[in-house]
mmCIF file of C-alpha atoms and ligand atoms in Angstrom:
data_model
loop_
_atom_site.group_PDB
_atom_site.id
_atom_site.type_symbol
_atom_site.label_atom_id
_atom_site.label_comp_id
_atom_site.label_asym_id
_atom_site.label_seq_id
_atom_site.Cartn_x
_atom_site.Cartn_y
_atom_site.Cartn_z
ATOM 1 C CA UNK S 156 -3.817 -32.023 -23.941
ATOM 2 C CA UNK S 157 -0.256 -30.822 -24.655
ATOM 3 C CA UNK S 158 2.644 -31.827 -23.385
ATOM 4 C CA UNK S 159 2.733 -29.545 -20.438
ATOM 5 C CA UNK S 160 2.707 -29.905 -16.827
ATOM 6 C CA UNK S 161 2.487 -27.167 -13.857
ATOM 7 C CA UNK S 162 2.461 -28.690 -10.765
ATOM 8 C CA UNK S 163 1.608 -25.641 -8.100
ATOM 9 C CA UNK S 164 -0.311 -24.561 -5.339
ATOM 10 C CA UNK S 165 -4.331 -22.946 -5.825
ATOM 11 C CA UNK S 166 -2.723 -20.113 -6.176
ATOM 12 C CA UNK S 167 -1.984 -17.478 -9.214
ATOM 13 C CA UNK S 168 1.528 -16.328 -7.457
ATOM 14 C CA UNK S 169 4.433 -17.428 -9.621
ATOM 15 C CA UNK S 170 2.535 -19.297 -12.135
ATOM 16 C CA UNK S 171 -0.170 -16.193 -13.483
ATOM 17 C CA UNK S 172 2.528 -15.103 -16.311
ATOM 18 C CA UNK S 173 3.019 -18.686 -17.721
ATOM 19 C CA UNK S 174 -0.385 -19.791 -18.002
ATOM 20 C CA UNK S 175 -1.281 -16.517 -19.561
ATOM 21 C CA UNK S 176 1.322 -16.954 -21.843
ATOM 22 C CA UNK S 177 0.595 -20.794 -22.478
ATOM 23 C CA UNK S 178 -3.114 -19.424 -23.622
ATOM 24 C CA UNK S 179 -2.266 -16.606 -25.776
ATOM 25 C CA UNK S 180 -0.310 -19.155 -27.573
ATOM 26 C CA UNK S 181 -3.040 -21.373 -27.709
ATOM 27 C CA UNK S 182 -1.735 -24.222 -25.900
ATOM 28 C CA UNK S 183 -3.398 -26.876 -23.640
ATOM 29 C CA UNK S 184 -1.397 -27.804 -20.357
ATOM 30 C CA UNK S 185 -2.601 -29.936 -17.418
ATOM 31 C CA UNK S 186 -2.799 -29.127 -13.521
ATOM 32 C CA UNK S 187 -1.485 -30.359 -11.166
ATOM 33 C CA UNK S 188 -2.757 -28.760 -7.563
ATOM 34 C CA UNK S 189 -1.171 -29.116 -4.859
ATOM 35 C CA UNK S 190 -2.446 -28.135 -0.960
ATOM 36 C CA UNK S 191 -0.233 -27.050 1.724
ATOM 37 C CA UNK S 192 -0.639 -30.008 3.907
ATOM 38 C CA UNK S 193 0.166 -32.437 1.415
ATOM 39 C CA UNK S 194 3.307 -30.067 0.647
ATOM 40 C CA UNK S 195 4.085 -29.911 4.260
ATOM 41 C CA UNK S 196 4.903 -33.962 4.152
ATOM 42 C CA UNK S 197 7.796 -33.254 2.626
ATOM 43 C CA UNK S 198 7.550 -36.074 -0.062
ATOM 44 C CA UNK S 199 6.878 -33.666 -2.878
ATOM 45 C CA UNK S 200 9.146 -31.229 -2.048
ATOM 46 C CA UNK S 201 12.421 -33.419 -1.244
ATOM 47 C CA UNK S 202 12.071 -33.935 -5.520
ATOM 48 C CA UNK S 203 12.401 -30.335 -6.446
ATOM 49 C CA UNK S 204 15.502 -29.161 -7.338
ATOM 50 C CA UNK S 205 15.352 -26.219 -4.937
ATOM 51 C CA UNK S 206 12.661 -27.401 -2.876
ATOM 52 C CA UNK S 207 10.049 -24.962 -4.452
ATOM 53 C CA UNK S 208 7.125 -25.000 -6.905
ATOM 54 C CA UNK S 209 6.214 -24.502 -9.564
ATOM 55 C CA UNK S 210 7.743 -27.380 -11.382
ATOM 56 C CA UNK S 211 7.003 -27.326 -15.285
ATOM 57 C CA UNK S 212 6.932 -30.308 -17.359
ATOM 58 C CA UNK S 213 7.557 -30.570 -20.995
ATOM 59 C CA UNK S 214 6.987 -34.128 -21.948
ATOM 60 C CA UNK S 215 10.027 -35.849 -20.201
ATOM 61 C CA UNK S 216 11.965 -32.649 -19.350
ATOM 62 C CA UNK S 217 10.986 -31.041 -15.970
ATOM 63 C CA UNK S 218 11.839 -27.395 -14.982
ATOM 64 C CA UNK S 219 11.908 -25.390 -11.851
ATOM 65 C CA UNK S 220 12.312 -21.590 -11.221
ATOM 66 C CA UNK S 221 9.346 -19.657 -12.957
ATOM 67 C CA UNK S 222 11.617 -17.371 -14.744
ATOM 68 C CA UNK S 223 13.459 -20.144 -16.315
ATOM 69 C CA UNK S 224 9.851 -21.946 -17.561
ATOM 70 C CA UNK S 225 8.960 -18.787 -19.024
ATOM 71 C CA UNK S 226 12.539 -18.783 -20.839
ATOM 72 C CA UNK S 227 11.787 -22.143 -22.445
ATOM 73 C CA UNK S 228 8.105 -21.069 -23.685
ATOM 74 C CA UNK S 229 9.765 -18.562 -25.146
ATOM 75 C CA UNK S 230 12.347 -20.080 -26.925
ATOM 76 C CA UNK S 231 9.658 -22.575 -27.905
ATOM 77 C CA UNK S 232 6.711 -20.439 -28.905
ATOM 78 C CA UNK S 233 8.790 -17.822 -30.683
ATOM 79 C CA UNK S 234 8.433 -15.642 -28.127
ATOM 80 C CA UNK S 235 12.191 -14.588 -26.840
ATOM 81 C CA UNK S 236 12.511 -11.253 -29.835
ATOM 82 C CA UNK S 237 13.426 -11.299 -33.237
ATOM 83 C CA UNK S 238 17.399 -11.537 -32.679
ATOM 84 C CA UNK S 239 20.220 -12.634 -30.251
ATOM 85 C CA UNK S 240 20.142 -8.376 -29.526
ATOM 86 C CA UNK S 241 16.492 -8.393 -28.831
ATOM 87 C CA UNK S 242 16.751 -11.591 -26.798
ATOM 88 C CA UNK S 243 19.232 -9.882 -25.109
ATOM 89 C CA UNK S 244 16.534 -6.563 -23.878
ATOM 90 C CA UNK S 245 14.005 -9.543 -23.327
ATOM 91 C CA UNK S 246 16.242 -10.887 -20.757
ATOM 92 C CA UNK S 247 16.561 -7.762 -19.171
ATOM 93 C CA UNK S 248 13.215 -7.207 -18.853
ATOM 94 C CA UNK S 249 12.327 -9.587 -17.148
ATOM 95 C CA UNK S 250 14.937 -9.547 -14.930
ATOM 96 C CA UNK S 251 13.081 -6.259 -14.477
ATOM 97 C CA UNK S 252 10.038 -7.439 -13.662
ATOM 98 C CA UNK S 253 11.175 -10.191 -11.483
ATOM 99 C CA UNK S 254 12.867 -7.265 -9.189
ATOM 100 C CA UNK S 255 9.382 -5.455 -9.258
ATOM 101 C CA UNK S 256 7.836 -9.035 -8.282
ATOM 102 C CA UNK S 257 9.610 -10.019 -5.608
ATOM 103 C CA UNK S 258 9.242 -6.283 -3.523
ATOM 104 C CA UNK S 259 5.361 -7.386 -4.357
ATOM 105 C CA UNK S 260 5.802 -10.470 -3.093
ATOM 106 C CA UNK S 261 8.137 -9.679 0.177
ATOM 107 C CA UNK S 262 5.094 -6.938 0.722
ATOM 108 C CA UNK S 263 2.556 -9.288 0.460
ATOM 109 C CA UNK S 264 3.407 -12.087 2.187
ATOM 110 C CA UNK S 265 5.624 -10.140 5.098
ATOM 111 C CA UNK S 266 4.282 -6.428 5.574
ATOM 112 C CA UNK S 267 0.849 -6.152 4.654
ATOM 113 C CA UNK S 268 -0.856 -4.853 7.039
ATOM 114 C CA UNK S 269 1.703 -2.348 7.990
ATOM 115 C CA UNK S 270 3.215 -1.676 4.198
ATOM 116 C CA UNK S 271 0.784 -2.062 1.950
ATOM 117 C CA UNK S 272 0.030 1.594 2.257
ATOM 118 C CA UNK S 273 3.628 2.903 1.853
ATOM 119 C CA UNK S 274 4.196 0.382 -0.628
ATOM 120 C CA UNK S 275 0.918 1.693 -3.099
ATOM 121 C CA UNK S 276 2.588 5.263 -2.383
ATOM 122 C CA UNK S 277 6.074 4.404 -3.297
ATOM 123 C CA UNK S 278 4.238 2.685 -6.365
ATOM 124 C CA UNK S 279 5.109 5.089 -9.699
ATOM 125 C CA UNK S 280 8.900 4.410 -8.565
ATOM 126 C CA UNK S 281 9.019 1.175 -10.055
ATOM 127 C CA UNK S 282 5.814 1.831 -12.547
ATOM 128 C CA UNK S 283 7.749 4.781 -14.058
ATOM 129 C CA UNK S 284 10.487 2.320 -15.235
ATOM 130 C CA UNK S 285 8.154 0.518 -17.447
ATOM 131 C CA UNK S 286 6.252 3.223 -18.379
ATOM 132 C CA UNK S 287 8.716 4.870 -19.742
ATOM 133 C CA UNK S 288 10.215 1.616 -21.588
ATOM 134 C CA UNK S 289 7.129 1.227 -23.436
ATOM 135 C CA UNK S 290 6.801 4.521 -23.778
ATOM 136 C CA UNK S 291 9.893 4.503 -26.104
ATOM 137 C CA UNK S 292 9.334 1.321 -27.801
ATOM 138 C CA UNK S 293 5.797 2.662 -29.359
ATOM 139 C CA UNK S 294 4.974 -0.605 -30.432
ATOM 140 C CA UNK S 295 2.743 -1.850 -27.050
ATOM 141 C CA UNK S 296 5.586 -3.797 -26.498
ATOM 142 C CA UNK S 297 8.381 -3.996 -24.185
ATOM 143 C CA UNK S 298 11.250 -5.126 -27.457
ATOM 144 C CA UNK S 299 10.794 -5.228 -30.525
ATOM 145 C CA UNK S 300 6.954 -5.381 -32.398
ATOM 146 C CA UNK S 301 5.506 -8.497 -31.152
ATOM 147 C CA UNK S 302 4.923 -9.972 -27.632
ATOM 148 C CA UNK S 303 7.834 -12.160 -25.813
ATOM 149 C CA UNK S 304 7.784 -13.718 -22.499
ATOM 150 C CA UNK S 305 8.782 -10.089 -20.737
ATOM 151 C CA UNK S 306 5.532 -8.975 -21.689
ATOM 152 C CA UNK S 307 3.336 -11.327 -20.300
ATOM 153 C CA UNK S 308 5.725 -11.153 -17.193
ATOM 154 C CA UNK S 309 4.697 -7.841 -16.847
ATOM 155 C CA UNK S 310 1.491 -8.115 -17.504
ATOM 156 C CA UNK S 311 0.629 -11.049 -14.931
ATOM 157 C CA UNK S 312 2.293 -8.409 -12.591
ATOM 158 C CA UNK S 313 0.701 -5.187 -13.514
ATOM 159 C CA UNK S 314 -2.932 -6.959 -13.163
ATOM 160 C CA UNK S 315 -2.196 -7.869 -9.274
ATOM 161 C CA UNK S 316 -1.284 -4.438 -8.727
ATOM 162 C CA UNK S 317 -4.632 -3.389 -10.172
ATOM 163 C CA UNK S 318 -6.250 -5.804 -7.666
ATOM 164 C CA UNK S 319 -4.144 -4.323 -4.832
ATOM 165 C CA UNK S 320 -4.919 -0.512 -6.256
ATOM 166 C CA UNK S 321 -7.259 -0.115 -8.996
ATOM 167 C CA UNK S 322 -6.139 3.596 -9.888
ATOM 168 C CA UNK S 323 -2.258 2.605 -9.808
ATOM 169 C CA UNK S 324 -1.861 3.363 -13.299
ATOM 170 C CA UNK S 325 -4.023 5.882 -13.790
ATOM 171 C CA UNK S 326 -0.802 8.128 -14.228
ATOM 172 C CA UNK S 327 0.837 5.840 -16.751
ATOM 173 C CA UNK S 328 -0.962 5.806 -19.807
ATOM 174 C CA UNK S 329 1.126 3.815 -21.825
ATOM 175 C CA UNK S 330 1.003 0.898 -19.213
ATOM 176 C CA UNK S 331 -2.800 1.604 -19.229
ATOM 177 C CA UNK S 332 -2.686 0.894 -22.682
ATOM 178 C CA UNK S 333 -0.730 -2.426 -22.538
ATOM 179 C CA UNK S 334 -2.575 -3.792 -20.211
ATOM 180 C CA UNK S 335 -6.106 -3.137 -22.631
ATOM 181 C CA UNK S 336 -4.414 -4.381 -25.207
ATOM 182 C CA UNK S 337 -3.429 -7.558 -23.436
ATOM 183 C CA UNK S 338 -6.172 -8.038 -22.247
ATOM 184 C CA UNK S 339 -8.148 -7.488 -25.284
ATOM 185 C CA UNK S 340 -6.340 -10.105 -27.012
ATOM 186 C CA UNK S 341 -8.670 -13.191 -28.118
ATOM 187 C CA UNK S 342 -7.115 -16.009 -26.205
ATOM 188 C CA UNK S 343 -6.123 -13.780 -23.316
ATOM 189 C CA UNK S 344 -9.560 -12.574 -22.642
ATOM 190 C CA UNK S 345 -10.987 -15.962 -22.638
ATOM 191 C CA UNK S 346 -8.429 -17.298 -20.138
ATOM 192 C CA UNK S 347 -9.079 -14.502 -17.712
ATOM 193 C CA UNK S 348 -12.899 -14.709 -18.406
ATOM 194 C CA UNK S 349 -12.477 -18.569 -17.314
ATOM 195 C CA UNK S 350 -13.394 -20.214 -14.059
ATOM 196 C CA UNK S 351 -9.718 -21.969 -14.074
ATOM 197 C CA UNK S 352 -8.304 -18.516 -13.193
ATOM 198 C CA UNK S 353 -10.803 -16.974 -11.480
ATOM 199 C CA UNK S 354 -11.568 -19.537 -8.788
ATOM 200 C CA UNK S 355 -7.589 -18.806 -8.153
ATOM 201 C CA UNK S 356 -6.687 -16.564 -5.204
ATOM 202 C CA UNK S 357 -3.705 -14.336 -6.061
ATOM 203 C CA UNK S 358 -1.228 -15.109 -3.446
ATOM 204 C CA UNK S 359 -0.684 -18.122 -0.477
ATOM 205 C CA UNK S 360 -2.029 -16.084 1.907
ATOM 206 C CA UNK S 361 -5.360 -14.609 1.299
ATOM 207 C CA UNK S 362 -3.804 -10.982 0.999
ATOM 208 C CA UNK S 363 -4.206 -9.461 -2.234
HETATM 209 N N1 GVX I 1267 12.619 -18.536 -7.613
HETATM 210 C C1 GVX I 1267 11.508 -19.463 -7.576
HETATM 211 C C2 GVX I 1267 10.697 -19.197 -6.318
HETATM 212 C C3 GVX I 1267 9.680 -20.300 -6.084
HETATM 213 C C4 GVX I 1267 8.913 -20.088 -4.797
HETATM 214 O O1 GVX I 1267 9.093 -19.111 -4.068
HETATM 215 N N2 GVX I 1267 8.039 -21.056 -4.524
HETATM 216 C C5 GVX I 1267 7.223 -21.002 -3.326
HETATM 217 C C6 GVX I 1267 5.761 -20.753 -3.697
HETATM 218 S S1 GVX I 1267 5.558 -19.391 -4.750
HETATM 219 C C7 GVX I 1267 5.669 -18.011 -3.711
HETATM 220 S S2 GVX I 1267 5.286 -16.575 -4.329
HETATM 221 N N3 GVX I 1267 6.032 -18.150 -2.425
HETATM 222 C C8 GVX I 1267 5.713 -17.131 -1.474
HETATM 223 C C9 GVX I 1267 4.940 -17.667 -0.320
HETATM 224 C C10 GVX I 1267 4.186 -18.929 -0.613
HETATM 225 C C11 GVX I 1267 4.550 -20.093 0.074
HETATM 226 C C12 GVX I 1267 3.838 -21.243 -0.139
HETATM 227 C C13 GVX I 1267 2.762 -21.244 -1.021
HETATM 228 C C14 GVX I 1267 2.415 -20.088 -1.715
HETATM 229 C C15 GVX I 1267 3.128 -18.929 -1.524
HETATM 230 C C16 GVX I 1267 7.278 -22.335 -2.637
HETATM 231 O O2 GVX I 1267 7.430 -23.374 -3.277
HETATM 232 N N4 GVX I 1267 7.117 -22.281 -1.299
HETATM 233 C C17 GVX I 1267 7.029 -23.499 -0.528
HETATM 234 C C18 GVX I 1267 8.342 -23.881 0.106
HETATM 235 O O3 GVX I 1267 9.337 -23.121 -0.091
HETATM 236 O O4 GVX I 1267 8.373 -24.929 0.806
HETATM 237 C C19 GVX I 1267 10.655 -19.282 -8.842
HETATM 238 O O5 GVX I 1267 10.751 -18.221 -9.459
HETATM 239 O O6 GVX I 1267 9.920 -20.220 -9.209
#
């Protein structure tokens, strides 16, 4: 096994993007699980830098903040565009994607039961954004003409909201078409065809 490390909860959450990414480029990592009322001791969590999973080992340097993980993979796997100007848009894409996340997240985990609906309807307002990026880029991928961490960001992301709505991108066929194409790629397919991420509930809470 590689050098990697997440340490996390049973949960896909913040972690679905990097391990997606960490099997498209055909790396081995280990897992570390850990359950709430372990995490609720306090031991665990008075060593993370911000008191939060995931934490990310490579070897002997350890990383918090999921964005930042998926940074270093991409620096590392050649996966951050093809310039300091592409790594630049790939930045801002997933900046992107993180602002998309956490209105997923905040509905998930806060309004559920009385947002969820409102929040599938309001939808193509944040869909449309990548949509039309990809749209422009014509190469299936968010900069440039090969995949970078943005992508699988995004693509992590989109798949929840197909869980949450199954016909949310019925109206966006060029997200339609990244996500098939992800999907359809060897190593990809084989992680989500595993039982490692389907025994995985999205979220902390059940709600999906
Ligand atoms: N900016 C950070 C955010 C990390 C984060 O929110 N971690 C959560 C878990 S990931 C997530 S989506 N949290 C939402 C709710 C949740 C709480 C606990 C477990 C699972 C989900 C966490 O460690 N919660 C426990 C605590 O703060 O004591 C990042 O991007 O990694």
């Amino acid at each position: 096994v590689g050098p990697y490390t997440i340490t996390y909860f049973a949960v896909r959450g913040r972690c679905g993007a990097l391990r997606i990414m960490l099997a498209d480029q055909g790396q081995e990592w280990k897992e570390v699980v850990v359950d709430f009322p372990e995490w609720m001791k306090g031991t665990l969590k008075s060593t993370c830098v911000f008191g939060q999973l995931p934490k990310f080992q490579d070897g002997d340097l350890v990383l918090f903040q999921s964005n930042a993980i998926l940074r270093h993979l991409g620096r590392k796997h050649d996966a951050y565009g093809k310039d300091g100007d592409e790594a630049a848009l790939v930045d801002m894409m997933c900046d992107g994607v993180e602002d998309f996340r956490l209105k997923y997240v905040k509905m998930i985990y806060q309004e559920y039961d009385t947002g969820k609906d409102t929040y599938i309807k309001d939808l193509p307002n944040h869909l449309d954004k990548f949509e039309a990026v990809l749209a422009k880029n014509k190469t299936g991928f968010l900069v440039g003409n090969k995949s970078s961490f943005a992508d699988y960001n995004l693509f992590d992301l989109l798949l929840n909201h197909l869980v949450l709505s199954s016909t949310c991108l019925d109206s966006f066929p060029s997200l339609k078409s990244f996500v098939e194409k992800m999907s359809a790629r060897p190593k990809i397919k084989a992680f989500l065809d595993s039982e490692a991420y389907k025994k995985l509930p999205i979220n902390g809470n059940g709600k999906q």
